[in-house]
Amino acid sequence: MLEVNGLRVSYGGIQAVRGITFHVNEGEMVALIGANGAGKSSTLRALSRLLDPAGGSVRYRGSEILALPPHRLVEQGIALVPEGRGVFPRMTCIENLRMGAYSRNDKSAVESDLEHVLGHFPRLKERAQQLAGTLSGGEQQMLAIGRALMSRPKLMLLDEPSMGLAPIMVQKIFEVIRAVAADGMTILLVEQNAKLALEVSQRGYVMESGEITVTDESNKLLADPKVRAAYLGE
Amino acid sequence: MDTLLQQLINGITLGAVYALVALGYTMVYGIIGLINFAHGEVVMIGTMVAFTVIVSLAGSGMPLLIVLGIGLVVSVIVCMVLGWALERVAYRPLRHAPRLTPLITAIGMSIVLQNVAMIIWGRNYITFPPMIEKIIYDIGGASFTNVQVAIVSLAAVMMVGLIYLVHRTKIGMAMRATAQNPHVASLMGVDINRVIAMAFVIGSALGAVAGCMVGSYYEIAHYQMGFMLGLKAFTAAVLGGIGNLAGAMAGGILLGVIEALGAGYIGDLTGDFLGSHYQDIFAFIVLIVVLMFRPSGLFGERTGDRA
Ligand SMILES: Nc1ncnc2c1ncn2[C@@H]1O[C@H](COP(=O)(O)OP(=O)(O)OP(=O)(O)O)[C@@H](O)[C@H]1O
Ligand SMILES: [Mg+2]
């Protein structure tokens, strides 16, 4: 579904992503793990067209998407949940969710999706009219995921959904991700929390200083002594 | 007592105009963080265009109200196109430039527009033909005219319309989202360039209406009038908290009232050393005081920006 070939990202002179190649199949959840500064977010920012990559190609369902402006991606079925959530702080929860459906014109389906998403996240339902900026970090993360779902994506790109959250909240968020994946969503999950990411995904890529160094099925990566030593703190 | 009431009435009239112009500054600032110093000149062009249209239609035998209406509409359309063109030609290419660059460009555009206006309409004051028959109403020792009533009510309608647009429509939601996080807004499918252009176009339309109001209130226009008007409206926007729509409205009215009261009492206060033609200093006193003690403005303090 998504094929990334030789993707490169640089900031001025610094090469953050040095020609990486990977793919995500339809219906699959793929984890991209790596330490701080490995280039994971830069990869997602390039995929979602928030920055112009220095080179490479990104094919989505067979066609090149690097030529599209960011606002055209959502209509293709790609949704990004950005690092740090990126909720609209001075909009209510409901308004944030409605922004997720901004590109859609099927009003009645949007309303039923809204009910559906709020059903997924009872916490957001209770806080429907609260400004998103006043939500807790975990609630904001739920909101960001819910907002992405509101666009009815075919491919979701998640950037560190566990960042800065208490373990209980991380569990909850991952339950949601699992449920979304079980519904058949294709997901590219970027995480520093390698253990969790590998537990929920089918395949994984390990990124180090801008390059992909290891790739395998997630359960094999979980068992790999090198990966365990470097990313699972053993 | 009657001075107080009278100056309040005048202040609210003036303030309604400031508020409309201030909205143009604050909308653009809220979305791209640019102070569009050419906005005052857009307002001036609005006044001038309305003047030209009204004068050339005056002898046509059309009913007065229709003539005024056409003047207003043409002025609004010209200003919308002008605002759109300013963004497209002058500011968009500088979107990613250091902040000072578009600011200097804005000042440059303001000079360009002044000179264009000077070439078209000349260097002299233009007096509006006295077309509207003034009706004067008295209340409690003070008076106001039908023109003032029209100005304040039209401004109120425009402001309610803007609030509706920003809070209840899809394009309004896109504007707010873009102001809060342009990158994420684009990921939701918002075409940022379109939203930014809209902010300029809407702000210019409000400015044109304000320009027509100024013209009909003072019955005089000049190619440099946009400078002082723009500076005062900018002060009003800062007073209310730049980037904040409600702030621009409140700041405009408040500044108008401060200025009118100041003009009414400055003679008494200074033992007639300074006369009411010094009223312009109040806007600058307000600007300096706000920038010194509350640069975020009255409504500027944001809560919940934690992201
Ligand atoms: N806007 C930027 N300007 C300059 N350098 C940047 C910028 N953004 C990222 N970098 C650099 O690029 C490299 C990769 O950063 P990136 O954010 O992609 O890492 P990451 O894998 O997402 O890390 P983390 O797990 O901490 O989020 C880092 O060395 C970082 O300093
Ligand atoms: Mg990151």
Short mmCIF file of C-alpha atoms and ligand atoms in Angstrom, two decimals, chain A residues 37 40-42 45 83 159-160 163 190 192, ligand 2:
data_model
loop_
_atom_site.label_atom_id
_atom_site.label_comp_id
_atom_site.label_asym_id
_atom_site.label_seq_id
_atom_site.Cartn_x
_atom_site.Cartn_y
_atom_site.Cartn_z
CA GLY A 37 17.03 11.64 16.91
CA LYS A 40 11.62 8.69 12.69
CA SER A 41 9.61 11.90 12.89
CA SER A 42 11.50 13.35 9.96
CA ARG A 45 6.98 14.56 8.20
CA GLU A 83 4.28 13.91 17.35
CA ASP A 159 4.06 9.42 15.65
CA GLU A 160 4.90 8.36 19.20
CA MET A 163 5.09 10.07 24.37
CA VAL A 190 6.55 5.22 15.02
CA GLN A 192 10.43 4.87 21.03
MG MG C 2 10.14 11.97 16.85
#
